[in-house]
mmCIF file of C-alpha atoms and ligand atoms in Angstrom:
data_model
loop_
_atom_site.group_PDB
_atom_site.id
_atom_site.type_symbol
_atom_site.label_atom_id
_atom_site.label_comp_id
_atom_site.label_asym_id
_atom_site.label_seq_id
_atom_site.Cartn_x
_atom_site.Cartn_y
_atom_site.Cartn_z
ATOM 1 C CA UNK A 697 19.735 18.406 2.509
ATOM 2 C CA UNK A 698 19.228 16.561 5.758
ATOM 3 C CA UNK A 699 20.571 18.313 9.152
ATOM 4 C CA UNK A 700 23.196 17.008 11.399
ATOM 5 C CA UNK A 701 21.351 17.203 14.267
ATOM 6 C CA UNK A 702 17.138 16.467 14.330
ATOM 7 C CA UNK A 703 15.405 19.485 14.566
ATOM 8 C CA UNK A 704 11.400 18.917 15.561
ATOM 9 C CA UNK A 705 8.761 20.627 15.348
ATOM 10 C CA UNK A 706 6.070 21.909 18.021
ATOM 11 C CA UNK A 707 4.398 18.675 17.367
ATOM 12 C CA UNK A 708 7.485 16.551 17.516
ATOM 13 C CA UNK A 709 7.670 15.609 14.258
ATOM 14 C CA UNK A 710 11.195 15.469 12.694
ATOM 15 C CA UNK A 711 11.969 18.274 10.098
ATOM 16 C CA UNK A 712 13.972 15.773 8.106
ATOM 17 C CA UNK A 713 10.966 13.753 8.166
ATOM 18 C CA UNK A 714 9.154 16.534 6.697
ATOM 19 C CA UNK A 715 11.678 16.991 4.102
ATOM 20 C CA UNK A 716 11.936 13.553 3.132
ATOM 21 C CA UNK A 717 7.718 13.117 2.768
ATOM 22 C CA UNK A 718 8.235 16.428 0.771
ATOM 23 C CA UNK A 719 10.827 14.533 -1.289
ATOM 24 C CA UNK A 720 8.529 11.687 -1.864
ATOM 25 C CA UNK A 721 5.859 13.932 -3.183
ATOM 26 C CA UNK A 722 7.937 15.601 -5.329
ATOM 27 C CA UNK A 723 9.050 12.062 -7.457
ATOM 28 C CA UNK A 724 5.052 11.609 -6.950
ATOM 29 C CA UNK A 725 4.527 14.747 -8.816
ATOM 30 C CA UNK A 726 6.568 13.571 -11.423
ATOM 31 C CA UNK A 727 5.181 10.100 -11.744
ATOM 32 C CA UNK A 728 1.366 11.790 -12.031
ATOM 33 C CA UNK A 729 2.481 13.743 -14.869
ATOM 34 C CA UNK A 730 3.816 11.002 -16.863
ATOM 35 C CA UNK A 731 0.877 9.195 -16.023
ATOM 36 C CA UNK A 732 -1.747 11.927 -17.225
ATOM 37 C CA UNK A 733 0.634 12.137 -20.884
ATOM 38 C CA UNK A 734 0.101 8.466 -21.273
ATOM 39 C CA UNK A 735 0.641 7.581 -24.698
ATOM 40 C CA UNK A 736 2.036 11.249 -25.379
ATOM 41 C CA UNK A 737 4.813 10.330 -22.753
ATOM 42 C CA UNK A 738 5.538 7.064 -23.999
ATOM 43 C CA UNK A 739 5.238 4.960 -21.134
ATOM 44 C CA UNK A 740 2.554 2.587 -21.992
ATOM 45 C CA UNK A 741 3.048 -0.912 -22.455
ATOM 46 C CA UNK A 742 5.390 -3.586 -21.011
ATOM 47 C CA UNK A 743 9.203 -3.808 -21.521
ATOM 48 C CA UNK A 744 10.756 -7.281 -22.300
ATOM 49 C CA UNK A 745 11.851 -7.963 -18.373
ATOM 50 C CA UNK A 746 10.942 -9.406 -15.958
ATOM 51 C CA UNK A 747 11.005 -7.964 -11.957
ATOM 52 C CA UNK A 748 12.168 -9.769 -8.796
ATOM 53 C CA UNK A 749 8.407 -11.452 -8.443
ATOM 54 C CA UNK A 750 8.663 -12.898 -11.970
ATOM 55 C CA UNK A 751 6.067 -10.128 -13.322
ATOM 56 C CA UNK A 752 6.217 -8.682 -16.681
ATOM 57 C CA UNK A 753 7.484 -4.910 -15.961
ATOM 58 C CA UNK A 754 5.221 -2.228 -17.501
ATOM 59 C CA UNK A 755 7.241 1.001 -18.626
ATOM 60 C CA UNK A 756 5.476 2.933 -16.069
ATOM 61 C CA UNK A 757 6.651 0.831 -13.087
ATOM 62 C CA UNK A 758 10.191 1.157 -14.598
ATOM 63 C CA UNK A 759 9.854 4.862 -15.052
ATOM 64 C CA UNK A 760 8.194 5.194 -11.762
ATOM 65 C CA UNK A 761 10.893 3.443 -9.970
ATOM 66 C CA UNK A 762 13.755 5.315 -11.368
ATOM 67 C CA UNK A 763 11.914 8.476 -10.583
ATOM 68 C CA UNK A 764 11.169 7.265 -7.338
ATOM 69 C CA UNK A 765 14.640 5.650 -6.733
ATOM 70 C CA UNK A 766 16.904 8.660 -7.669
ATOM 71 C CA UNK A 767 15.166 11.530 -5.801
ATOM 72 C CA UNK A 768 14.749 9.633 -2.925
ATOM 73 C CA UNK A 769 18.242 8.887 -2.828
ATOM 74 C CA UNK A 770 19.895 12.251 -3.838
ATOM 75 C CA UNK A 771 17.821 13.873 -0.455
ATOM 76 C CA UNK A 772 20.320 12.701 1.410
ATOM 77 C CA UNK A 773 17.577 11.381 4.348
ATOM 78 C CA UNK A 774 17.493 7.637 3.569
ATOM 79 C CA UNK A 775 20.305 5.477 4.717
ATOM 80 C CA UNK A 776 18.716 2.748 2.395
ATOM 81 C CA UNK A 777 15.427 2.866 0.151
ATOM 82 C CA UNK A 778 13.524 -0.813 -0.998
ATOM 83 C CA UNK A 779 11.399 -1.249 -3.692
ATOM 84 C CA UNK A 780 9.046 -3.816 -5.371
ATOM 85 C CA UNK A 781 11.528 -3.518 -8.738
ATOM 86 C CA UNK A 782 14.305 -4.008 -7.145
ATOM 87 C CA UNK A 783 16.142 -7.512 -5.935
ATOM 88 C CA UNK A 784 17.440 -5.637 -3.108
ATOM 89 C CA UNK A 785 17.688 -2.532 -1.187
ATOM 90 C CA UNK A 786 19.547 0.294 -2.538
ATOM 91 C CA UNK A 787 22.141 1.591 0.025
ATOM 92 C CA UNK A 788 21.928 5.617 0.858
ATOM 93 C CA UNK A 789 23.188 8.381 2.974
ATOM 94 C CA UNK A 790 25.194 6.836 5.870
ATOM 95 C CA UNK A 791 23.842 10.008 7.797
ATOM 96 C CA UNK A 792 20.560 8.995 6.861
ATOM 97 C CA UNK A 793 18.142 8.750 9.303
ATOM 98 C CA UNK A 794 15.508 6.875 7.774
ATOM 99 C CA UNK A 795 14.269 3.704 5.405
ATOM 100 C CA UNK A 796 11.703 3.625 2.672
ATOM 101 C CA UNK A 797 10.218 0.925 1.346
ATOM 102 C CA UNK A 798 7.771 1.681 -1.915
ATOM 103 C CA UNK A 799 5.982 0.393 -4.241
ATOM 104 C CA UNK A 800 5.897 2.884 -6.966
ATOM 105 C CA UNK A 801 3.561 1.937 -9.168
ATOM 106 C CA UNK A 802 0.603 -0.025 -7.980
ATOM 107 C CA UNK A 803 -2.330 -1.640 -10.111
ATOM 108 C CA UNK A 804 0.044 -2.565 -12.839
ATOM 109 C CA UNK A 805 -2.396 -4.095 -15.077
ATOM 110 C CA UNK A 806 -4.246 -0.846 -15.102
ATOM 111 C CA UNK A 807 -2.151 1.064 -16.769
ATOM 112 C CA UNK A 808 -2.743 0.598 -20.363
ATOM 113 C CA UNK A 809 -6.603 0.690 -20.361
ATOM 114 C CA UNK A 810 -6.182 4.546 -18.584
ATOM 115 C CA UNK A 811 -7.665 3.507 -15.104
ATOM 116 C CA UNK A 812 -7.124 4.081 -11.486
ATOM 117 C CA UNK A 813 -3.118 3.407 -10.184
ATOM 118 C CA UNK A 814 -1.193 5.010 -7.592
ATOM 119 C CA UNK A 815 2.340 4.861 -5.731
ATOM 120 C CA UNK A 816 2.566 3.142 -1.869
ATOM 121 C CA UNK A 817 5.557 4.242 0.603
ATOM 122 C CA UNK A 818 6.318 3.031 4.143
ATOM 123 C CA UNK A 819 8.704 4.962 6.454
ATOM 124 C CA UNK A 820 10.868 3.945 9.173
ATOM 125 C CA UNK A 821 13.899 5.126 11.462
ATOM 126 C CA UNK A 822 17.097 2.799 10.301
ATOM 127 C CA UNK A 823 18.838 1.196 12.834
ATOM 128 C CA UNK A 824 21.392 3.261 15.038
ATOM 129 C CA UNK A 825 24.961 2.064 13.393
ATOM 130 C CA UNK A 826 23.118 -0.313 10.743
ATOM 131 C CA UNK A 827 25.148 -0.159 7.329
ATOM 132 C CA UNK A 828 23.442 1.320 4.366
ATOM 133 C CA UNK A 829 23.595 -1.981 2.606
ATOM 134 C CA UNK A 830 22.696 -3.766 5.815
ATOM 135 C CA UNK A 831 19.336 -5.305 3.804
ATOM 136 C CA UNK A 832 18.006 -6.758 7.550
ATOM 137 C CA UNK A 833 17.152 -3.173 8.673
ATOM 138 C CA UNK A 834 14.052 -3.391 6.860
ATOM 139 C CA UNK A 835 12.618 -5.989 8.529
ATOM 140 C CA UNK A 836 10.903 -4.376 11.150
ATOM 141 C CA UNK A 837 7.244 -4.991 11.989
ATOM 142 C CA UNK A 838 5.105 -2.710 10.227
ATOM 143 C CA UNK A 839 4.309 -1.057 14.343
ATOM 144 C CA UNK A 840 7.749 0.691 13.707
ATOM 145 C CA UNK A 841 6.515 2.460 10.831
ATOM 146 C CA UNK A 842 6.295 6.756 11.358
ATOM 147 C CA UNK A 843 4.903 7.434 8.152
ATOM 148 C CA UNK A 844 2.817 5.392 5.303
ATOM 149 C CA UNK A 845 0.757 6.791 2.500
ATOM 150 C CA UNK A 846 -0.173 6.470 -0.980
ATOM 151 C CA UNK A 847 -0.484 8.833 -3.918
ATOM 152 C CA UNK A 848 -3.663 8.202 -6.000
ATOM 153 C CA UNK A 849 -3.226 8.734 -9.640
ATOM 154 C CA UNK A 850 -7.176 8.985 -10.653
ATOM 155 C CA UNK A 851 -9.530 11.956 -12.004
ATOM 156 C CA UNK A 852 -7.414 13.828 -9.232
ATOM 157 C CA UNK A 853 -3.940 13.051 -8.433
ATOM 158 C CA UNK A 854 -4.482 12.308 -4.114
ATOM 159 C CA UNK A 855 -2.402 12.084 -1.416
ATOM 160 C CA UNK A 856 -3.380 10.152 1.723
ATOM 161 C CA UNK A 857 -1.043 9.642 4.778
ATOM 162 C CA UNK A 858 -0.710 9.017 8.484
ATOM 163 C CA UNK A 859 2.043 9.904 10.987
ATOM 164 C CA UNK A 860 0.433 7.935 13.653
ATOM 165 C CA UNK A 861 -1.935 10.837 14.460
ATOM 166 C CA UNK A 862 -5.089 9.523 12.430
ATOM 167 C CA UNK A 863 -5.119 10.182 8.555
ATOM 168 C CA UNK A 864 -5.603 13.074 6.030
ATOM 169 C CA UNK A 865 -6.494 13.296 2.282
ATOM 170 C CA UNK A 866 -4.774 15.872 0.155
ATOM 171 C CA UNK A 867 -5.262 16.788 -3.437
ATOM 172 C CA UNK A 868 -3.054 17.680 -5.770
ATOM 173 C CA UNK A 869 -3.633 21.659 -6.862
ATOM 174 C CA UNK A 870 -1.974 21.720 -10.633
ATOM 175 C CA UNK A 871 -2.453 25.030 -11.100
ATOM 176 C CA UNK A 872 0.469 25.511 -7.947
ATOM 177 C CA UNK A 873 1.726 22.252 -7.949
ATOM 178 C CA UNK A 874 0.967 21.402 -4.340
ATOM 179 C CA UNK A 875 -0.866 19.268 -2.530
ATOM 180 C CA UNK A 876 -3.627 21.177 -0.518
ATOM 181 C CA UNK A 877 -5.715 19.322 2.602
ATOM 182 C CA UNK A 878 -9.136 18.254 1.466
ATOM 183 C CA UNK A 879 -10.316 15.995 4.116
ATOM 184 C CA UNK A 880 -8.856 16.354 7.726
ATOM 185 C CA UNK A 881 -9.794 13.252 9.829
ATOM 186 C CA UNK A 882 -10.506 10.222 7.819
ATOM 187 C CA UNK A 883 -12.666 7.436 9.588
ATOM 188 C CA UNK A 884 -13.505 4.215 8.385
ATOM 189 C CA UNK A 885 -17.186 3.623 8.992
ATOM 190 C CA UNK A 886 -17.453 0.682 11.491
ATOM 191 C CA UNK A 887 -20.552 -1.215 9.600
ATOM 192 C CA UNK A 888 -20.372 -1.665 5.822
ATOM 193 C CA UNK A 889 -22.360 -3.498 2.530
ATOM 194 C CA UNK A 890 -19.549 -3.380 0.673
ATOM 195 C CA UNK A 891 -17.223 -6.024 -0.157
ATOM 196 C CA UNK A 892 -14.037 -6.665 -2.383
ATOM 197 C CA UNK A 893 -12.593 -9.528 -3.699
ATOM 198 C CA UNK A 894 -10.984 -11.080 -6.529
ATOM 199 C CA UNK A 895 -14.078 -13.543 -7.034
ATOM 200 C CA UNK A 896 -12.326 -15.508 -9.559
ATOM 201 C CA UNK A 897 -10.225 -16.861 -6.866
ATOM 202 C CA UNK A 898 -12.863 -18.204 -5.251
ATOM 203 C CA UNK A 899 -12.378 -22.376 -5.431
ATOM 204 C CA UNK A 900 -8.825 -21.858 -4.407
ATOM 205 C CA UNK A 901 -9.232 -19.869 -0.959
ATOM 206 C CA UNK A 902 -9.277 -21.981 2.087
ATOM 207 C CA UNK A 903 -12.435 -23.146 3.683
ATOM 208 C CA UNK A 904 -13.398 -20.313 6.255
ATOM 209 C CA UNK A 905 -13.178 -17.787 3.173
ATOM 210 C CA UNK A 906 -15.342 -19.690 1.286
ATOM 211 C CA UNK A 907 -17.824 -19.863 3.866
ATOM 212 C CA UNK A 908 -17.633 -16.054 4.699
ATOM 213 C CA UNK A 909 -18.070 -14.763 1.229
ATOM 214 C CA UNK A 910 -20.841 -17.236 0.490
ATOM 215 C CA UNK A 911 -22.710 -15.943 3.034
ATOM 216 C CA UNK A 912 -22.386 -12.438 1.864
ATOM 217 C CA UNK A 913 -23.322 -13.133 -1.632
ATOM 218 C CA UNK A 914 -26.747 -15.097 0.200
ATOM 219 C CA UNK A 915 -27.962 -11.766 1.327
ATOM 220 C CA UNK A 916 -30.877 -10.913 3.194
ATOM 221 C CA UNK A 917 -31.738 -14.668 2.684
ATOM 222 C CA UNK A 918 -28.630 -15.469 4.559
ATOM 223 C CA UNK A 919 -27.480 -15.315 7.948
ATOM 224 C CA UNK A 920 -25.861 -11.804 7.505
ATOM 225 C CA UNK A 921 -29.720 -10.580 6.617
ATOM 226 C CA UNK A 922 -28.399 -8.074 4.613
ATOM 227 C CA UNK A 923 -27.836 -7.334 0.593
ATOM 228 C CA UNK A 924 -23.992 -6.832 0.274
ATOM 229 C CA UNK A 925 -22.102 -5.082 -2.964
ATOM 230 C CA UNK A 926 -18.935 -5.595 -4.856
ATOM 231 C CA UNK A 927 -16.280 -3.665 -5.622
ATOM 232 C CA UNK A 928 -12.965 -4.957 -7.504
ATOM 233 C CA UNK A 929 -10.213 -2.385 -8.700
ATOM 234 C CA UNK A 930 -7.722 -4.521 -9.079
ATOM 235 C CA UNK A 931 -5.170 -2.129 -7.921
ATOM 236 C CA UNK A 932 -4.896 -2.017 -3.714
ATOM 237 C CA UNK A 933 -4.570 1.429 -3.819
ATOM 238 C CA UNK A 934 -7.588 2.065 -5.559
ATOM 239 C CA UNK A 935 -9.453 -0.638 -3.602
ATOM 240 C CA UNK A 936 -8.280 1.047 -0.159
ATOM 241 C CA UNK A 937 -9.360 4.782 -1.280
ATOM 242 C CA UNK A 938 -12.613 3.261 -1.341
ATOM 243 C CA UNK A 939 -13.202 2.074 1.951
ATOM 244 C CA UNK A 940 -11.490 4.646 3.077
ATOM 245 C CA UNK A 941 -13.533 7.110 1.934
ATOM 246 C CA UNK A 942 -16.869 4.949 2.595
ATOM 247 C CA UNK A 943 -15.936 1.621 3.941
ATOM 248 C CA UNK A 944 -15.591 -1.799 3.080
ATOM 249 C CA UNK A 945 -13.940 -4.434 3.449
ATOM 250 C CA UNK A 946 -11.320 -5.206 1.214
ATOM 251 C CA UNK A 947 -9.567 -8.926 1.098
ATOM 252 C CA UNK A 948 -6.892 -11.124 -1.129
ATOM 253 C CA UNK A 949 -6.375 -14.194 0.825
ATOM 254 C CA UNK A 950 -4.737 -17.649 1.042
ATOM 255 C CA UNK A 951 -5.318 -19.249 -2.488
ATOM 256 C CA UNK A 952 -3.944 -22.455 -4.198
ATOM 257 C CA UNK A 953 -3.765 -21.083 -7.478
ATOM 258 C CA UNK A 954 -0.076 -21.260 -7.418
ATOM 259 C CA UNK A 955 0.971 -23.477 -4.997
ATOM 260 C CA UNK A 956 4.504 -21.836 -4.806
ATOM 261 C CA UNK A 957 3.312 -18.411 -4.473
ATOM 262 C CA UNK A 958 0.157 -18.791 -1.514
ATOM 263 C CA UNK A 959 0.015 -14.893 -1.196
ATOM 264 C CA UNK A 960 -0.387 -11.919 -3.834
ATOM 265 C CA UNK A 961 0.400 -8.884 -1.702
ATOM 266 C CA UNK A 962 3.762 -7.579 -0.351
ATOM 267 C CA UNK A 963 4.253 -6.842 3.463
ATOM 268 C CA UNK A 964 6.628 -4.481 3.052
ATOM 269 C CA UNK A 965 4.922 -1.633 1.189
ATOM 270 C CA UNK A 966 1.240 -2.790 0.305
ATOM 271 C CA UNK A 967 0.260 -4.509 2.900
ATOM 272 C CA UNK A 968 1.566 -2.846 5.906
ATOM 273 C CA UNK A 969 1.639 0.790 4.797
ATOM 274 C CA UNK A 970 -1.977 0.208 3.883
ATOM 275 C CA UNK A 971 -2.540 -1.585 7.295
ATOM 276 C CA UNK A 972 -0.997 1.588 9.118
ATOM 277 C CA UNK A 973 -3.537 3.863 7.264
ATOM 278 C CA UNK A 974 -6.659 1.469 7.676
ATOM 279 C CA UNK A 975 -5.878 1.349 11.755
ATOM 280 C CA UNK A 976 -5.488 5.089 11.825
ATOM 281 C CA UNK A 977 -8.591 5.448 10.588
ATOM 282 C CA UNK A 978 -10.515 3.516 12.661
ATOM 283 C CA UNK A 979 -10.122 0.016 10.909
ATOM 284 C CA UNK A 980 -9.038 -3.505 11.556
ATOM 285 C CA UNK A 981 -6.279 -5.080 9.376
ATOM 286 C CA UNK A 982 -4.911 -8.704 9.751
ATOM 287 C CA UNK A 983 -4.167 -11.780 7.972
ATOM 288 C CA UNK A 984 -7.246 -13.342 8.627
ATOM 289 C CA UNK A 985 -5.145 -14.811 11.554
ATOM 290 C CA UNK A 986 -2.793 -12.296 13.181
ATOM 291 C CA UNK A 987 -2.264 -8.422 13.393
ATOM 292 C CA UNK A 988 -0.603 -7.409 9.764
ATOM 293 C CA UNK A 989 1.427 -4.709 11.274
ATOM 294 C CA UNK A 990 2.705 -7.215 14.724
ATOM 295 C CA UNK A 991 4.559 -9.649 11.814
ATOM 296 C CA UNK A 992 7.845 -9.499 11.839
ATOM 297 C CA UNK A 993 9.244 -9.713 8.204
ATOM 298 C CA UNK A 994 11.331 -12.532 7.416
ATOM 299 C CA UNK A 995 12.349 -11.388 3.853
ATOM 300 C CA UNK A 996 12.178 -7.977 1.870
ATOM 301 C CA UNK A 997 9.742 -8.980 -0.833
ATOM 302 C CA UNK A 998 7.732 -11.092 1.630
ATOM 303 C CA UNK A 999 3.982 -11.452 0.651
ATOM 304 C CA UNK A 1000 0.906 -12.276 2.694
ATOM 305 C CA UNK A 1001 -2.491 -12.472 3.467
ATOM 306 C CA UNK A 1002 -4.484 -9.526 3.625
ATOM 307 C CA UNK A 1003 -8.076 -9.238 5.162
ATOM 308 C CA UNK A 1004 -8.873 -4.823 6.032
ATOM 309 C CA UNK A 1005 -11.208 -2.336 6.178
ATOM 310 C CA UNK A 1006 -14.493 -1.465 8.144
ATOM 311 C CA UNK A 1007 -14.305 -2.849 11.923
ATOM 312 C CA UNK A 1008 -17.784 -4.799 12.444
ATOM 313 C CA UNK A 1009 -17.123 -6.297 9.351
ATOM 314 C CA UNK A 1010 -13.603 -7.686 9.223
ATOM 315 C CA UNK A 1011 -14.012 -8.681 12.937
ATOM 316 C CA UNK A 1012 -16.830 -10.839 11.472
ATOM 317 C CA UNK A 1013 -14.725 -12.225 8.727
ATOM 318 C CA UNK A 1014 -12.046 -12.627 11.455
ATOM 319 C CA UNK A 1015 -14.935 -15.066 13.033
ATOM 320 C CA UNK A 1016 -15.022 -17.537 10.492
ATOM 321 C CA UNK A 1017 -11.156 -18.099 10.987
ATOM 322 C CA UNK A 1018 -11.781 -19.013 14.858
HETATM 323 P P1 AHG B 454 1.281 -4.414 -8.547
HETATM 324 O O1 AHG B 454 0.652 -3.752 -9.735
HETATM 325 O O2 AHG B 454 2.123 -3.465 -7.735
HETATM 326 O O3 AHG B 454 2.012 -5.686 -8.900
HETATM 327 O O4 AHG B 454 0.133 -4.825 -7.519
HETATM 328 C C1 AHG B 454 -1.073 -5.372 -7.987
HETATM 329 C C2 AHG B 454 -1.803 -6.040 -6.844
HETATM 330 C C3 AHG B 454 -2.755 -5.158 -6.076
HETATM 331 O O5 AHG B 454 -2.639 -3.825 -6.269
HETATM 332 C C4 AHG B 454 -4.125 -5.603 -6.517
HETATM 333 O O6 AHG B 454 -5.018 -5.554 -5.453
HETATM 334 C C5 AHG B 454 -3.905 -6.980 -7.006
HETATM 335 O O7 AHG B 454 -2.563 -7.063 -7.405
HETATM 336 C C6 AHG B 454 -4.788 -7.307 -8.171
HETATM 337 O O8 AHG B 454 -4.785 -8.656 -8.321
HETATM 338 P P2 AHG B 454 -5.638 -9.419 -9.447
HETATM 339 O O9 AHG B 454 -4.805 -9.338 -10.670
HETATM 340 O O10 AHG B 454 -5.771 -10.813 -8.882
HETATM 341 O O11 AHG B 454 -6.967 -8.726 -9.599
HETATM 342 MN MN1 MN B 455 1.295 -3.254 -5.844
HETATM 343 MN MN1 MN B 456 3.823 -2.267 -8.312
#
């Protein structure tokens, strides 16, 4: 349980931080093994509701939420936790120092064909004073965050995370159960070939996306002068691990495909957790526009633009937004 008074470390890091990331990975640990009994577990498929964003619920993001959701909240270290599944934030400790906003189960619609998920968090200090059910204490710009990280789900469960002192890969050990460090300083390669996209999309992104990814797809016949590859996960998480491990740049812009909804991915815990990682790792992040992580959130389940990855190359995407 959380202490009265914070305790740090040598480093400065708070020991109820600590706990509470330890927390996390223990509902993570949980989720992963669900997820590697698949059908055995029974949590294939979709349920009959619906979520907040009007998405079809798979049993796995139910499951993962309520996992995620209840050990979370019995630590004791959250005065309020927010997730993609829920409407709004779920109040916590009082004491509670701290706010996390999740998305536990990401890459939905690659669940039933047994291919690569994973589960986003974002960490922040509440408010002094703010009430657990005071919903506005989450929107803080994604600068305020002290912790973000993902837990991969693929051939090998993985943890990646930043503190704000550059980022480190763990994997999962199941023959212990714990997470041991497998790659100590993760940098993002400033130059890539390597792009990713939901191509599909294409005639309903706005003009200076059009123009940038047609002259990636041109080549060494093209202005760019070199021969460029895709890449499309279709789950961020997935998509990220990538060009964080190798580069890349990874985008899902502006489209018109549904005029109500002009953005796919949530600020809250895709875009700026991922943002926080990408920067710490030598990357760019932004909107094609502005600085993801400078935004200051107007609403929990917020979504927006997301253009990240490799520095030469989102710069030059940045360009053709000028
Ligand atoms: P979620 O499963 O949490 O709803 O998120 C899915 C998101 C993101 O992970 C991924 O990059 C994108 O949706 C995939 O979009 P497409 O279906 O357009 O490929
Ligand atoms: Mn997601
Ligand atoms: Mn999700």
């Amino acid at each position: 349980m959380r202490r009265l008074t914070p305790v740090l470390r040598e480093d400065g890091v708070d020991l109820d931080l600590i706990s509470l990331i330890r927390t996390i990975l223990a509902a993570c640990k949980e989720i992963s093994f669900r997820v590697s009994q698949g059908a055995l577990a029974g949590v294939l498929g979709s349920t009959l509701d619906e979520n907040i964003q009007g998405e079809t619920q798979k049993q796995l993001d139910v499951v993962s939420n309520e996992l995620f959701k209840d050990i979370t909240l019995e630590s004791g270290f959250c005065r309020a936790i927010m997730s993609e599944e829920e409407e709004f934030s779920v109040p916590g400790n009082p004491e509670g120092e701290y706010l996390v906003a999740f998305d536990p189960l990401d890459g939905s619609s690659n669940i039933d064909i047994n291919s690569l998920i994973g589960t986003i968090f974002s960490i922040m200090k509440a408010p002094v004073g703010a009430a657990p059910d005071d919903q506005d204490m989450f929107l803080q710009p994604g600068t305020q965050q002290v912790c973000a990280g993902y837990v991969l789900y693929g051939p090998s469960t993985m943890l990646c995370m930043t503190t704000g002192k550059g980022v480190r890969m763990f994997t999962l050990d199941k023959t212990h159960g714990g997470f041991l460090l497998t790659e100590d300083k993760v940098s993002i390669p400033p130059a890539t070939k390597e792009f990713a996209i939901n191509m599909s999309n294409q005639r309903f992104w706005e003009t200076p996306m059009q123009r940038y990814i047609d002259d990636l797809i041109k080549g060494e016949e093209g202005k760019r002068e070199k021969r460029f590859n895709m890449r499309w996960i279709a789950a961020m998480v997935g998509d990220v691990h990538r060009l964080l491990c190798r580069g890349g740049i990874f985008m899902y812009p502006t489209d018109t495909k549904n005029q109500k909804q002009p953005f796919k991915l949530r600020l809250l815990y895709e875009a700026n957790p991922m943002s926080f990682l990408v920067e710490q790792a030598g990357g760019v992040s932004s909107t094609g526009y502005e600085r993801i992580m400078s935004m200051t959130p107007n609403n929990i389940h917020q979504r927006v633009a997301v253009v990240m990855g490799s520095k030469d190359e989102v710069e030059t995407c940045l360009d053709y937004h000028k």
